[in-house]
Short mmCIF file of C-alpha atoms and ligand atoms in Angstrom, two decimals:
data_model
loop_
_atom_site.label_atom_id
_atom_site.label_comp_id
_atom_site.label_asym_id
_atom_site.label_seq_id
_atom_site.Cartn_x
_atom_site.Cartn_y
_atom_site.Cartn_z
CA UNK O 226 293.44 105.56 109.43
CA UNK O 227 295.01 108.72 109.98
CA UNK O 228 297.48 109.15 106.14
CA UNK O 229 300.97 108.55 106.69
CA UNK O 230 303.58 111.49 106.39
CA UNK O 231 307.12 111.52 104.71
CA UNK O 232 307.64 115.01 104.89
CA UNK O 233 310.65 116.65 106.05
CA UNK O 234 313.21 119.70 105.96
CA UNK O 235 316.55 119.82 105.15
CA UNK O 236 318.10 123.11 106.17
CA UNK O 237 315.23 124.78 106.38
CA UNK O 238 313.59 123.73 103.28
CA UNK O 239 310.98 121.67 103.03
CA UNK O 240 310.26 118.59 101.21
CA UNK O 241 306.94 116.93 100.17
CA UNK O 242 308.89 113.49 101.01
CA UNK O 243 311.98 112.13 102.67
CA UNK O 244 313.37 110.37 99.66
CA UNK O 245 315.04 111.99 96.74
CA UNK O 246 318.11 111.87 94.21
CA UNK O 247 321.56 112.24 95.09
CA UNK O 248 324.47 114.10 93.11
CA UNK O 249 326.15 111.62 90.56
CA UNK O 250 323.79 109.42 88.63
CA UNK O 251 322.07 110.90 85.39
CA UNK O 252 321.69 114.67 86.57
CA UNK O 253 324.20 116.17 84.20
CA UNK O 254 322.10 117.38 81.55
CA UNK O 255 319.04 119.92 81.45
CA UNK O 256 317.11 116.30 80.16
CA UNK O 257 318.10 114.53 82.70
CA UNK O 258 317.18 116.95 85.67
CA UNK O 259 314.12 117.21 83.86
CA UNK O 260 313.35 113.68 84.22
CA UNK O 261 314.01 113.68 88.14
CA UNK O 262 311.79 117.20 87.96
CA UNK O 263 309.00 114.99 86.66
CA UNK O 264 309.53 112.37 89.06
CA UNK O 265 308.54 111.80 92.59
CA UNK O 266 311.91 113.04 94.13
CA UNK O 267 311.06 115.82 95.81
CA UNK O 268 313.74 118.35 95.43
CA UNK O 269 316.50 117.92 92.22
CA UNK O 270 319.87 117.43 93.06
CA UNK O 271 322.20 118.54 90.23
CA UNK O 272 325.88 116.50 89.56
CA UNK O 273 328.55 117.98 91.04
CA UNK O 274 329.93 120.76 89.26
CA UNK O 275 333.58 122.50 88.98
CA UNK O 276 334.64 126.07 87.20
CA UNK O 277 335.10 124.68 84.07
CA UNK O 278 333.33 121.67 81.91
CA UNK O 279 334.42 118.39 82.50
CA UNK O 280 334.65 115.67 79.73
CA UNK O 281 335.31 113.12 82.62
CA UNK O 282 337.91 109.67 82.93
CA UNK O 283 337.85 107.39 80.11
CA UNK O 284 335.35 105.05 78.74
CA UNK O 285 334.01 102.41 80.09
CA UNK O 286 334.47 104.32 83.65
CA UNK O 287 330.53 102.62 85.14
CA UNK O 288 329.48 99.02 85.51
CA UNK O 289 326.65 97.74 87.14
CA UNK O 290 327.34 94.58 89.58
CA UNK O 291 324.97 92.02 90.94
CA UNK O 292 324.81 94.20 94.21
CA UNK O 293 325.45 97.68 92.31
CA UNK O 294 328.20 99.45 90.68
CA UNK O 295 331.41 100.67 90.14
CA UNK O 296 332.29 103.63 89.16
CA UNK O 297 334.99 106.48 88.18
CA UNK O 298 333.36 108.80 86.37
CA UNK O 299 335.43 111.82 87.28
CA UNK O 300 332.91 114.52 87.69
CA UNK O 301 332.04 114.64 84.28
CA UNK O 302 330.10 117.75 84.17
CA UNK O 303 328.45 121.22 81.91
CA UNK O 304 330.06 123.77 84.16
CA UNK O 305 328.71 125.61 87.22
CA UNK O 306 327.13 128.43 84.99
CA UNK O 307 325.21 125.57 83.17
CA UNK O 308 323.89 124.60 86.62
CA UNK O 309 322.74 127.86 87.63
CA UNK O 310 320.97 128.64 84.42
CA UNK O 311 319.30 124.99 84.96
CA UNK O 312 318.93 125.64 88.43
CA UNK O 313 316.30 128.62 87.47
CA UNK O 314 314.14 127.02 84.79
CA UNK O 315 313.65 124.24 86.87
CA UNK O 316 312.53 125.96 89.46
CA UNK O 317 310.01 127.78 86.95
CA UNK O 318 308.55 125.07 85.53
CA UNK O 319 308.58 122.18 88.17
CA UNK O 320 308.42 124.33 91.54
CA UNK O 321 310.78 121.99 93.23
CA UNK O 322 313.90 122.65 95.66
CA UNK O 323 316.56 122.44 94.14
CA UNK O 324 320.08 121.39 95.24
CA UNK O 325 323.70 122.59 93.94
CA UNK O 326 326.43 120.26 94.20
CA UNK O 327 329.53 121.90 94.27
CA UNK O 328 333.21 120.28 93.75
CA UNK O 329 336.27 123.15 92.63
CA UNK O 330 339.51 121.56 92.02
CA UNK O 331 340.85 124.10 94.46
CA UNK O 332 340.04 126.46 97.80
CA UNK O 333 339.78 129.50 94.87
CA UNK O 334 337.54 127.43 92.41
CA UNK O 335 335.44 126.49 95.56
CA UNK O 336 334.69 130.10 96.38
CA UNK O 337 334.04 131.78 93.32
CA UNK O 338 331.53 128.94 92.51
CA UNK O 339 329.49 129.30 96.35
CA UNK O 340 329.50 133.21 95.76
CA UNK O 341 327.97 132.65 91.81
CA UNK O 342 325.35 130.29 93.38
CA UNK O 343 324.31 132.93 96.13
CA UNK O 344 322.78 134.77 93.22
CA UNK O 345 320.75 131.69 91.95
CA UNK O 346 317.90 129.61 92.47
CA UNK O 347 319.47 127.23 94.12
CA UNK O 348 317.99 126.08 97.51
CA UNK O 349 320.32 123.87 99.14
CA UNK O 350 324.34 123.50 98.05
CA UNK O 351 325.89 120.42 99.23
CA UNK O 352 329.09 121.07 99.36
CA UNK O 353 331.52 117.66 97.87
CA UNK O 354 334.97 118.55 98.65
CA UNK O 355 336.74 115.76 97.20
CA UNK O 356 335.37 112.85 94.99
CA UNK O 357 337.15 109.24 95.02
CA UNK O 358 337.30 109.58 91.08
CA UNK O 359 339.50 112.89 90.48
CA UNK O 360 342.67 111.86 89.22
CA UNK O 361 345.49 113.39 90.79
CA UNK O 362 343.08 115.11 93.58
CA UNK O 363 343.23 113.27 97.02
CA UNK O 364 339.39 112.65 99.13
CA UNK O 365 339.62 115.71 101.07
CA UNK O 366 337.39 114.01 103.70
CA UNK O 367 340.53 112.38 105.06
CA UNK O 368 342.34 115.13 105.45
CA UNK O 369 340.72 116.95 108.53
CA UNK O 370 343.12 119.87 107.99
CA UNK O 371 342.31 120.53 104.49
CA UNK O 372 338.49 120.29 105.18
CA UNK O 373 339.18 123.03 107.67
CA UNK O 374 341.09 125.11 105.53
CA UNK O 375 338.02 124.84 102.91
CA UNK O 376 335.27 125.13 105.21
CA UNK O 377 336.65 127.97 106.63
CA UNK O 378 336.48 129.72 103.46
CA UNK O 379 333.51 128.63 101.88
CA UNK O 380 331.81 129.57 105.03
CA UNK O 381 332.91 133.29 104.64
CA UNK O 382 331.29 133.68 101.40
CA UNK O 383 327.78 131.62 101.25
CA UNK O 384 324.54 132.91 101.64
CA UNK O 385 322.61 129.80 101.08
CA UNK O 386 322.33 127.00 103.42
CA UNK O 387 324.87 124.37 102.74
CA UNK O 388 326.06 121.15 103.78
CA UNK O 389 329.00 118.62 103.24
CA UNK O 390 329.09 115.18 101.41
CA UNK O 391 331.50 113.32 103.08
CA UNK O 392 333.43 109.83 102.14
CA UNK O 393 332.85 106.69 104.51
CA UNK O 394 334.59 106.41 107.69
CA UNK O 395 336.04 103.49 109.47
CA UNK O 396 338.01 103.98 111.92
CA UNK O 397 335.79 105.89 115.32
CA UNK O 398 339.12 108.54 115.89
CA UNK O 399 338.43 109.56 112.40
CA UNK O 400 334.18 110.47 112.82
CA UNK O 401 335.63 112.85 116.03
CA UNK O 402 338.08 114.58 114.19
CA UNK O 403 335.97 115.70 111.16
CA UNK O 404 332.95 115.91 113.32
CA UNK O 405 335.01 118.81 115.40
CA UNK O 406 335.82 120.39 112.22
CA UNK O 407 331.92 120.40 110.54
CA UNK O 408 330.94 121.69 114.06
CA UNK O 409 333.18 124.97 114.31
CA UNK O 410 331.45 126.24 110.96
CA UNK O 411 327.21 127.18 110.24
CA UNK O 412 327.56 123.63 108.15
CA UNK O 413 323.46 122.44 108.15
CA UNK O 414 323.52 118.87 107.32
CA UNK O 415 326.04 116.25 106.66
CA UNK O 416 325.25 114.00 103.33
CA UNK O 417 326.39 110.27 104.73
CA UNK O 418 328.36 108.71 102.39
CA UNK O 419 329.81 108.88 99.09
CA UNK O 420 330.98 105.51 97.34
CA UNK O 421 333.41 103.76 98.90
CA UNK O 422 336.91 104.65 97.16
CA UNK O 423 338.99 102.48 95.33
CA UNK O 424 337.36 98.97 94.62
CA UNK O 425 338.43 97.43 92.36
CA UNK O 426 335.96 94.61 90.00
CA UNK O 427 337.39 92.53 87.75
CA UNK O 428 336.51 90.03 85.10
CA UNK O 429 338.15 86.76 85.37
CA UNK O 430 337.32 85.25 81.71
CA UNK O 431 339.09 88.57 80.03
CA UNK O 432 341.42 89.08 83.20
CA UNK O 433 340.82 92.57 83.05
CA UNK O 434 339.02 95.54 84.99
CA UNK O 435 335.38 96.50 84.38
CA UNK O 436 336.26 99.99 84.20
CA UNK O 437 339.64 101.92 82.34
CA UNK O 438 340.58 104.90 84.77
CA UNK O 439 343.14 104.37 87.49
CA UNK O 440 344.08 100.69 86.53
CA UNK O 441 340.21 99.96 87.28
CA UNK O 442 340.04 101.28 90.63
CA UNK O 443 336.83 102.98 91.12
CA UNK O 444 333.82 103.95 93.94
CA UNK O 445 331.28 100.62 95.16
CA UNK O 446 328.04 102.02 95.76
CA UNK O 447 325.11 99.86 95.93
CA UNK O 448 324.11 97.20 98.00
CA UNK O 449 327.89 96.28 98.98
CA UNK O 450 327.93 99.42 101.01
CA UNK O 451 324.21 99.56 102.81
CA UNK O 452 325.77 98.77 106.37
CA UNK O 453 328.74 101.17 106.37
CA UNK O 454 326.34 104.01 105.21
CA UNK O 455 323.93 102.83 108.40
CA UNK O 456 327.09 103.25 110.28
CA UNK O 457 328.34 106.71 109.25
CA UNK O 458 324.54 108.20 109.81
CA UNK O 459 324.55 106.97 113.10
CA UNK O 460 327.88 107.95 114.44
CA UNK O 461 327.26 111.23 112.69
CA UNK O 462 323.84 111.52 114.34
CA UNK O 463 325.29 110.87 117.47
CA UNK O 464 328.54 112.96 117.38
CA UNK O 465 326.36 116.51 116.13
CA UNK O 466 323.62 115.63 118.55
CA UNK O 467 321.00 116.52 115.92
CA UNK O 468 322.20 119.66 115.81
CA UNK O 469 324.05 119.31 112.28
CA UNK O 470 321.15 117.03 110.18
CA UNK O 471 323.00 113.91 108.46
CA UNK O 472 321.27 112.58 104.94
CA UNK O 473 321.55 108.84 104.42
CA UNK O 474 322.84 108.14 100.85
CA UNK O 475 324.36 104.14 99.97
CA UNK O 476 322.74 101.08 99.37
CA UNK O 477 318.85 102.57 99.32
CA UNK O 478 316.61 100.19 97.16
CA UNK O 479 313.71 100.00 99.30
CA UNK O 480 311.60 101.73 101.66
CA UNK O 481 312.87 99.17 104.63
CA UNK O 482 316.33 100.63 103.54
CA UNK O 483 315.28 104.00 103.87
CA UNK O 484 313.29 103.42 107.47
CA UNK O 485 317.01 101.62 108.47
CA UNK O 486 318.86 105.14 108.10
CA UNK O 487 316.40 107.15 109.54
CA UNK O 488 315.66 104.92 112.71
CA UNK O 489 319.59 105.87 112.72
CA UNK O 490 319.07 109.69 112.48
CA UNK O 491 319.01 110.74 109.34
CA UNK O 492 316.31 113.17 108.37
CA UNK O 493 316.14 112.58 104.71
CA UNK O 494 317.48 109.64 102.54
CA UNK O 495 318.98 110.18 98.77
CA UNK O 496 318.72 107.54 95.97
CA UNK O 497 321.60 106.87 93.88
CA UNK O 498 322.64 103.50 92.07
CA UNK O 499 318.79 102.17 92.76
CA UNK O 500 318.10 105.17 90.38
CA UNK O 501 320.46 104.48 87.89
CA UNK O 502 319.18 100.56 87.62
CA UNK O 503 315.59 100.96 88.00
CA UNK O 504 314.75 104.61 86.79
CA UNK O 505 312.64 107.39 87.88
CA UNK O 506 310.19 105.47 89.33
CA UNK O 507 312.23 104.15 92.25
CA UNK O 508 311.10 107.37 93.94
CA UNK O 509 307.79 106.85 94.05
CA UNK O 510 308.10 102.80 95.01
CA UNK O 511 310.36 103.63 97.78
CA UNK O 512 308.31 106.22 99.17
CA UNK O 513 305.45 104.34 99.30
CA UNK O 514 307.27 101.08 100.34
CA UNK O 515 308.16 103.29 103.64
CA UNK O 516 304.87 104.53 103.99
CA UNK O 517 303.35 100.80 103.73
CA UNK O 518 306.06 99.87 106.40
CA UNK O 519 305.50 103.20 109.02
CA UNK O 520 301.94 102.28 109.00
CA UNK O 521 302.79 98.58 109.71
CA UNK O 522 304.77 100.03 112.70
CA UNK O 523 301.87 102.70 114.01
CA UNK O 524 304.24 105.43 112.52
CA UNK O 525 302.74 108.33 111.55
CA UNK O 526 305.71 110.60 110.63
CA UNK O 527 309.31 110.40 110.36
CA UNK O 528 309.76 112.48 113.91
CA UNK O 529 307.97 109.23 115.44
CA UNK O 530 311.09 107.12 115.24
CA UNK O 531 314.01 108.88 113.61
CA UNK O 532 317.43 108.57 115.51
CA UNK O 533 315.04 106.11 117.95
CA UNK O 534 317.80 102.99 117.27
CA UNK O 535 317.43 100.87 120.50
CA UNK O 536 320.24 99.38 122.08
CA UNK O 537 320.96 95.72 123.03
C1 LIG H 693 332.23 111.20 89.81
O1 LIG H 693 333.35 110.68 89.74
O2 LIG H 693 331.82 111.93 88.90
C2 LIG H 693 331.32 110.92 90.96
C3 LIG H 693 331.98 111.10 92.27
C4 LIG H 693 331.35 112.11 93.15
O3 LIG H 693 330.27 112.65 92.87
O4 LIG H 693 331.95 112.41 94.19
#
């Protein structure tokens, strides 16, 4: 039997396998990356960085659930100068892709970091306008206008291929009006979704949150959020016509997970919470769970059904 391929591209840039980390869980630290670099994901996503180091929210600010997690971590992070000087020993010693996540506090933050990271090693930049968890700092992904304004700017400055991680959607009026936005700038890929904002878990013995910022209001990611993820890759897949790529990130545990979102369109699948819960390993299980499941199916590559979704 003829093997089974997982490869893809992602802006250009190849990678040995459709499946790898996404920005957030344990990619702070040089030790961290390092244990991603040593894993099967095949490129290493970095945490989101801003200008200056980030201590984060308060403690306890993550709590795993039965389905998977809560959190409000608020970007805790080294700095983006950290990440650059990461950014090249990685790519020294492991020879992977690696991928900048960048997330200024403001339109002037957001610039200065996308021109410091043309001069890097960095691949990829995925681009995270506004995280659920910033205190004080809205989700810029509902505000089309504000996306525009940053977009527009970024898009002046970079020189490396860059895309935008962008919060969950619900309501159809609002995937047009940021799709229109994305398209009017040389955006490569959409990164489909972030945690969902603003859960909020509580414990009913103590009668309190699970987590201390913002009253315990924090991001669901995990299993909880699986078929809105399926959702925003498809409707993102559809709207950009395959011209804009859309990565699948929420609710990925297994490689039947992964073949959902790219049987929607997306043409590479990140691994957060699972990651987080299970360890570096999850790569390599998921990647081969997918395999096992493309062969089952007479797949031989992801081209073979990616975006194919019938209809009813
Ligand atoms: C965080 O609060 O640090 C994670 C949120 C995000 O990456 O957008």
């Amino acid at each position: 039997m003829k093997t089974v391929s997982i490869t893809t591209k992602i802006a250009g840039v190849k990678l040995d396998a459709c499946i790898f980390n996404t920005s957030g869980p344990a990619d702070a630290t040089l030790g961290e990356l390092e244990i991603i670099a040593r894993s099967q994901s095949p490129a290493i996503t970095m945490k989101s960085c801003t200008l200056a180091p980030r201590e984060g929210n308060p403690e306890p600010r993550y709590a795993d659930l039965e389905y998977g997690s809560i959190n409000s971590m608020g970007l805790p992070n080294l700095g983006y100068k950290a990440y650059i000087k990461f950014a090249a020993r990685l790519k020294r010693k492991y020879k992977k892709p690696t991928v900048a996540s960048i997330c200024g506090m403001t339109l002037a933050e957001n610039v200065t970091m996308f021109k410091a990271f043309n001069n890097s090693a960095v691949d990829i930049i995925e681009f995270n306008p506004g995280s659920p968890n910033t205190i004080g700092k809205p989700i810029v992904g509902y505000d089309a206008g504000e996306m525009d304004r940053l977009l527009d700017a970024v898009s002046k400055v970079s020189k490396k291929p860059y895309g935008v991680k962008l919060p969950p959607y619900f309501d159809l009026v609002h995937f047009d009006q940021i799709a229109a936005v994305i398209k009017k700038y040389p955006v490569k890929f959409v990164t489909c979704i972030n945690s969902i904002g603003n859960g909020l878990v509580i414990n009913p013995y103590t009668e309190q949150p699970l987590i201390k910022p913002k009253g315990g209001l924090g991001g669901i990611s995990g299993k909880y959020i699986k078929y809105t993820t399926l959702a925003n890759v498809r409707r993102f897949y559809e709207l950009f016509e395959d011209k804009i790529q859309v990565i699948g990130v929420g609710g990925v545990y297994s490689g039947i997970d992964a073949f959902e979102l790219i049987l929607c369109g997306a043409s590479a699948v990140q691994v957060g919470t699972a990651f987080l819960q299970n360890g570096p390993g999850i790569f390599e299980r998921i990647q081969n769970e997918l395999k096992d499941f493309m062969a089952v199916k007479g797949y031989k590559k992801i081209a073979d059904f990616r975006g194919k979704l019938k209809t009813l």
